[in-house]
Structures are given as structure tokens and as C-alpha cells.
Amino acid sequence: MLDRYVNLLESGEVVAFPTETVYGLGADAKNPDAIQKVFDIKGRPADNPLIVHISDPNQVKYFASEISDDAHKLMNAFWPGPLTLIFKKKPQVLDVITAGLDTVALRWPKHPLSQELLALSGPLVAPSANSSGKPSPTKAEHVKEDFGEDFPVVDAGETEIGLESTVLDISSEPYTIYRPGAVSSDAIKKIIGKDVRQDKDSSKNETAKSPGTKYSHYAPEAKVRWISSSGTTFVDDALYLLHSRPVPRKNSRVIHYEGDFNNMAHELYDRFRHADHQQLEYVFVEPFSKEQLQNPIVQALQNRISKAVS
Ligand code: TXA
Ligand code: MG
């Protein structure tokens, strides 16, 4: 079933495929021309490096110049899964992948179809399979929306998590989380017994260590706003995403997650895209409490929604 896609990848083409987080736009990690196509198709700035996806932890040594004990512990604990690890790179890793940095990002995704594809194709670079600036795709339809009806996509329905992987830099200490995801800083601390930093200000920093974080991201055309604590006046051309407060009138524009934050994460980007299909002016989101922000998936939601708001 995957033959057609493997052939395309081998001949230097780009193919979208599902992971447990979002759909990725895959290209052969050994083929600089194929990788350049990924940047061209997405309209991605050349200084924003790509994650190399692998199907076996033994492949780390082809990309990383050193694999520490902490790296082994993290790989054992969280791979395959939604954790991207940044290593010091080997000299032969292509500059087009790393945007000239001396580090490389690696991830072993969990989705069975991504594993099958990677086992057949070998390592693939894969950013999220959206046009730069659009919300990441959580359905094959989203990919086709951005890149055309005929674009090759391995279709596996909706992705499970719906938000991108945690990005953790272990190339130097203290370790830094550039992007929060389903693997939390607490879970990471527990495994390695060390503190990890949250990189809060990279979006304001031109020489950001993780270049992707300085670009506006995840935002629909509709303006995304937090609902103020003083109460809600419901307007017509808006979508409301609530999770805890009582709802005056539930309807197709007032979604209530009833505390199910995994479902909220799973649906968020689809809701953003849907708001644009309906040409809504606003998406209003209920803010999260301090207590709710203990939950790693709520931290990831807070991060993505804040970026969409700013
Ligand atoms: O869940 C995911 O990670 C998805 C799926 C497809 O695996 N991929 C994804 O890729 O979200 P992308 O390119 O949309 O986001 C990768 C992030 C970017 O912010 C990029 O700047 C950062 O990882 N990154 C990649 N390589 C890096 C490096 N060597 N140093 C610092 N940041 C890096
Ligand atoms: Mg992306």
C-alpha cells in the first residue's frame, strides 16, 4: 500500500504522511534537492531547520556526533513518541536540514504508518505539512487544502494528539525545551534527574536558538483572543472554545470540551481552519487556570493559542 509513496520519495519527491502529532511533509534526508522542495512547497524560511524522522534508535548515530547517557535514557523512556531531541550533529548532516546550525533534531514517531514508511524509505526530514503560517494539519484534507487536491498524502484519518512534538535541546546543558508538547518537562526531569529550562523568550530573539519559534505560527485568519474574566458577550461571527465555564447556549459556534483537554488539543487546528472556512472574524478561547496548567497538554495548548493570539 505504501509502495507508491516510497517510490516517490526515492525519486526525490515530497510526500505527506501521518504521525501521532500532526501530518509531516517528508523528503529523503540524504537528498538536498528533495529537501529544498520541502522549503519551496511550504514557503518556509531557509533559516528554519527541519526534524529528521527515524524508525530505529540505531539510526541516531548517523546524525548525532555524541549520544550521552541522558540521551539514551530519554530515548528509552519516550521513543517512539512525541519528543524531538536536539543533538550536536555529525559534519556530514546536510546544511539544508540544519539551516547551518551545529545541531540536528531527531524524532522517532509512534504512528504505525509513519514507522512502516520510514522503515521502507529510510530517514526523512519532515516539518508539519502545512503552508508556512497556517495551522499544522491533523487530517489529510488539511494537507490538500494547502498543497492541492492531487498532492500525495498517506491518509490515515485524524492524528491522535493534534499538537506538535515537544522539542528538547540536549546538545548543551542546561537542557532547554523550545516547544512544549505532550511529553512534559516534569516527565523529562523525572527520567534524567535534572532541571530543564523553558525557552520563553525565543520568539522575541532574532538569533533564537530554535529559529522556528520566532515565526508567527498556528494562526488562522480569524483573530484569536482569550475570553476576558469579566464575562462573555456572545457575538455572531465568532467561534467560542470553552472547557470549564458554564455555557449559556451551546451551538455549532460554541464548543464546550468539558475538561477534556486531550480532545481540545486533538481538535484545535481543525477548529481554527473551520473558522476560516466560515469566514469568522474571531475565535475566542477560555483561558486556563493555574491548576489546569499543571497538565502538559494544557501547557502545549496555552503555548499554541498564545502564539495565535499574538
Ligand atoms: O510533531 C512534530 O514535531 C511534527 C511532526 C511532523 O513530526 N513536525 C514538526 O516540524 O512540527 P516543524 O518543522 O513544523 O517544527 C520543528 C521545530 C521548528 O520550530 C524548528 O525551528 C525546530 O523544531 N528545530 C529543528 N531543528 C532544530 C535545531 N537543530 N535546533 C533548534 N531547533 C530546531
Ligand atoms: Mg510547523
XYZ file of C-alpha atoms and ligand atoms in Angstrom:
344
model
C 0.000 0.000 0.000
C 2.929 2.321 0.685
C 4.903 1.336 -2.461
C 3.757 4.310 -4.478
C 4.845 6.722 -1.751
C 8.189 5.009 -1.202
C 8.879 5.210 -4.949
C 8.056 8.907 -4.969
C 10.391 9.541 -2.038
C 13.173 7.531 -3.664
C 12.846 9.562 -6.833
C 13.299 12.805 -4.890
C 9.645 13.777 -4.488
C 7.897 15.034 -1.375
C 5.133 13.024 0.339
C 2.926 13.903 3.318
C 2.412 11.229 5.979
C 0.670 10.898 9.359
C 2.419 10.896 12.709
C 0.802 10.691 16.152
C 1.146 14.517 16.467
C 0.393 16.121 13.071
C 0.968 15.247 9.400
C 4.564 15.690 8.220
C 5.896 16.738 4.807
C 8.526 14.081 4.144
C 11.619 14.116 1.951
C 14.677 11.855 1.777
C 17.155 13.113 4.414
C 20.061 12.242 2.060
C 18.751 14.222 -0.929
C 19.401 18.001 -0.793
C 17.229 18.723 -3.871
C 14.279 16.865 -2.353
C 14.772 18.741 0.934
C 14.864 22.066 -0.919
C 11.438 21.169 -2.366
C 10.066 20.963 1.186
C 11.117 24.568 1.818
C 9.710 25.692 -1.546
C 6.357 23.924 -1.166
C 5.801 25.257 2.359
C 7.210 28.716 1.700
C 9.434 28.059 4.713
C 12.289 30.451 5.532
C 15.654 28.794 4.821
C 16.919 29.586 8.343
C 14.314 27.318 9.966
C 15.800 23.822 10.390
C 13.957 20.514 9.911
C 13.442 17.474 12.123
C 14.891 14.201 10.821
C 12.445 11.331 11.414
C 13.900 7.878 12.008
C 12.427 4.418 12.502
C 15.072 2.909 14.760
C 17.152 4.436 17.578
C 20.245 2.850 15.996
C 19.952 5.496 13.260
C 20.733 8.294 15.746
C 24.444 7.631 15.349
C 24.359 8.558 11.662
C 23.288 12.095 12.572
C 24.432 12.810 16.160
C 28.139 13.244 16.953
C 27.690 12.184 20.571
C 24.939 10.278 22.375
C 25.056 10.948 26.111
C 23.690 8.755 28.914
C 20.849 11.255 29.286
C 20.062 10.883 25.583
C 19.867 7.109 25.979
C 17.574 7.465 28.985
C 15.256 9.863 27.156
C 15.140 7.716 24.027
C 14.332 4.637 26.129
C 11.621 6.438 28.054
C 9.850 8.408 25.306
C 10.637 6.906 21.886
C 8.787 6.159 19.756
C 6.679 9.178 20.677
C 6.103 12.936 20.623
C 9.580 14.043 21.778
C 12.100 15.639 19.390
C 15.690 15.624 20.684
C 18.351 18.075 19.515
C 21.883 16.655 19.359
C 25.267 18.005 18.278
C 25.394 16.994 14.636
C 27.872 14.991 12.629
C 29.677 17.050 9.960
C 28.081 15.085 7.113
C 24.497 16.052 8.051
C 23.308 18.312 5.225
C 23.305 22.065 5.948
C 19.936 22.422 4.235
C 18.448 20.283 7.058
C 20.017 22.139 9.974
C 19.988 25.655 8.458
C 23.697 25.801 9.107
C 23.405 25.130 12.871
C 25.829 22.712 14.521
C 22.916 20.686 15.909
C 20.325 18.321 14.445
C 16.776 17.497 15.606
C 15.751 13.807 15.639
C 12.442 12.092 16.304
C 11.118 8.531 16.151
C 7.356 8.891 15.617
C 4.871 6.401 17.017
C 2.212 6.211 14.335
C 2.340 2.697 12.746
C 2.098 4.064 9.183
C 4.945 6.527 9.776
C 7.019 3.663 11.154
C 6.246 1.478 8.171
C 7.021 4.257 5.703
C 10.289 5.205 7.438
C 11.396 1.583 7.608
C 11.000 1.358 3.821
C 12.258 4.818 2.832
C 14.993 5.440 5.394
C 15.238 8.662 7.415
C 13.005 11.521 6.219
C 13.077 15.197 7.066
C 9.544 16.286 7.895
C 8.194 19.627 9.017
C 4.473 19.876 9.623
C 2.706 19.515 6.241
C 1.094 22.974 6.129
C 1.910 26.147 4.209
C 4.120 28.298 6.418
C 1.949 30.334 8.779
C -1.120 28.041 8.571
C -2.143 25.753 11.430
C -0.483 22.319 11.305
C -2.508 19.608 9.528
C -4.270 16.977 11.597
C -6.159 15.452 8.632
C -5.163 14.569 5.062
C -7.776 17.134 3.892
C -5.792 19.908 5.587
C -2.705 18.982 3.573
C -4.731 19.029 0.340
C -6.264 22.349 1.319
C -2.758 23.863 1.427
C -0.980 21.968 -1.378
C -3.733 20.900 -3.773
C -6.153 18.027 -4.267
C -3.588 15.844 -6.068
C -0.819 16.194 -3.513
C 0.460 12.763 -2.377
C -0.672 12.106 1.198
C -0.613 8.825 3.093
C -4.119 9.189 4.532
C -4.689 7.741 7.989
C -7.564 9.930 9.107
C -7.132 12.227 12.091
C -3.881 12.365 14.018
C -4.174 11.376 17.656
C -2.534 14.181 19.647
C -3.143 17.130 17.323
C -0.282 19.350 18.573
C 3.379 19.121 17.507
C 6.039 17.241 19.469
C 7.962 18.567 22.449
C 11.321 19.932 21.204
C 14.131 19.420 23.757
C 17.703 20.618 23.195
C 20.149 18.216 24.852
C 23.169 19.435 22.862
C 24.371 21.501 25.839
C 23.429 21.923 29.496
C 21.186 23.151 30.935
C 18.774 21.375 28.618
C 16.103 23.589 27.080
C 12.541 22.981 25.898
C 11.971 25.119 22.788
C 8.429 23.910 22.188
C 6.135 22.276 24.787
C 4.218 19.181 23.683
C 2.675 16.008 25.048
C 5.943 14.989 26.780
C 6.159 17.357 29.753
C 9.184 18.951 31.416
C 8.271 17.132 34.631
C 8.291 13.762 32.890
C 11.690 14.622 31.377
C 13.086 15.746 34.756
C 11.926 12.504 36.315
C 13.869 10.422 33.796
C 17.189 12.321 33.881
C 17.063 13.778 37.388
C 17.976 17.243 36.113
C 16.155 20.518 35.674
C 15.191 21.620 32.177
C 14.653 25.224 31.121
C 11.641 26.518 29.218
C 12.748 28.801 26.413
C 10.139 31.532 26.952
C 11.693 34.406 25.030
C 12.940 32.849 21.860
C 10.105 34.471 19.888
C 11.499 37.899 20.716
C 15.057 36.974 19.895
C 16.308 37.345 16.335
C 19.129 34.903 16.931
C 16.759 32.461 18.585
C 18.389 29.123 19.192
C 15.323 27.376 17.763
C 14.616 29.524 14.717
C 11.076 28.206 14.191
C 9.870 29.759 17.411
C 10.475 33.304 16.160
C 7.965 32.985 13.319
C 4.265 33.562 13.815
C 2.659 30.175 13.852
C -0.501 28.176 14.216
C -2.714 31.175 13.486
C -5.918 31.118 11.446
C -7.029 34.196 9.500
C -9.642 34.813 12.192
C -8.320 36.788 15.161
C -7.746 34.531 18.144
C -8.459 36.109 21.536
C -8.606 34.968 25.143
C -12.025 35.487 26.724
C -11.778 38.114 29.458
C -12.598 37.079 33.003
C -15.253 39.795 33.318
C -17.755 37.755 31.310
C -18.661 36.922 27.773
C -20.833 38.786 25.362
C -21.520 36.364 22.563
C -21.215 37.841 19.073
C -22.327 36.162 15.866
C -19.261 35.976 13.667
C -17.124 34.168 16.222
C -16.237 30.675 17.384
C -16.070 30.060 21.142
C -13.845 27.333 22.558
C -14.747 26.671 26.194
C -13.598 23.961 28.547
C -14.830 24.744 32.051
C -17.194 27.676 32.493
C -20.941 27.134 32.123
C -22.349 27.739 28.652
C -25.407 29.901 28.098
C -26.286 28.301 24.748
C -24.350 25.515 23.156
C -24.407 25.505 19.364
C -22.090 24.847 16.439
C -20.197 28.071 17.240
C -19.935 27.396 20.974
C -17.856 24.296 21.607
C -17.511 23.011 25.171
C -14.779 20.477 25.916
C -15.994 19.808 29.462
C -12.498 19.398 30.826
C -11.367 17.037 28.074
C -8.126 18.838 27.159
C -6.830 15.938 25.084
C -9.842 16.342 22.823
C -9.349 20.103 22.729
C -5.723 19.590 21.585
C -6.828 16.925 19.118
C -9.334 19.332 17.510
C -7.740 22.773 17.902
C -6.160 23.180 14.463
C -9.215 21.742 12.708
C -11.413 24.256 14.566
C -9.056 27.072 13.534
C -9.268 26.014 9.887
C -13.030 25.595 10.109
C -13.399 29.134 11.482
C -11.650 30.364 8.341
C -13.891 28.325 6.034
C -16.824 30.079 7.653
C -15.018 33.427 7.386
C -15.491 34.121 11.081
C -13.943 37.291 12.461
C -12.867 35.849 15.836
C -12.026 32.704 17.734
C -12.478 33.266 21.479
C -10.835 30.809 23.865
C -11.461 30.383 27.572
C -8.204 30.971 29.492
C -6.662 28.135 31.527
C -6.320 28.237 35.316
C -3.017 27.778 37.135
C -4.202 24.360 38.230
C -5.141 23.301 34.696
C -1.703 24.448 33.512
C -0.134 21.632 35.551
C -1.347 19.318 32.786
C 1.291 19.047 29.995
C -1.247 19.050 27.182
C -2.774 22.254 28.627
C 0.725 23.805 28.623
C 1.036 22.904 24.952
C -2.437 24.336 24.237
C -1.540 27.545 26.093
C 1.654 27.856 24.007
C -0.073 27.376 20.638
C -3.074 29.581 21.470
C -0.836 32.363 22.864
C 1.134 32.338 19.618
C -2.074 32.557 17.619
C -3.223 35.487 19.797
C -0.002 37.487 19.467
O 5.320 16.795 15.842
C 6.204 17.254 15.131
O 7.323 17.593 15.565
C 5.903 17.412 13.625
C 5.750 16.009 13.024
C 5.560 16.043 11.530
O 6.843 15.208 13.383
N 6.929 18.154 12.972
C 7.088 19.499 13.160
O 8.111 20.075 12.414
O 6.379 20.152 13.910
P 8.255 21.642 12.232
O 9.342 21.811 11.242
O 6.940 22.241 11.922
O 8.783 22.144 13.627
C 10.104 21.797 14.038
C 10.610 22.781 15.051
C 10.838 24.154 14.452
O 10.421 25.129 15.401
C 12.359 24.200 14.235
O 12.872 25.522 14.297
C 12.847 23.348 15.389
O 11.892 22.312 15.519
N 14.177 22.767 15.095
C 14.504 21.846 14.154
N 15.831 21.583 14.151
C 16.374 22.351 15.126
C 17.702 22.555 15.621
N 18.757 21.912 15.128
N 17.873 23.441 16.639
C 16.813 24.098 17.158
N 15.541 23.957 16.747
C 15.316 23.108 15.727
Mg 5.428 23.549 11.668
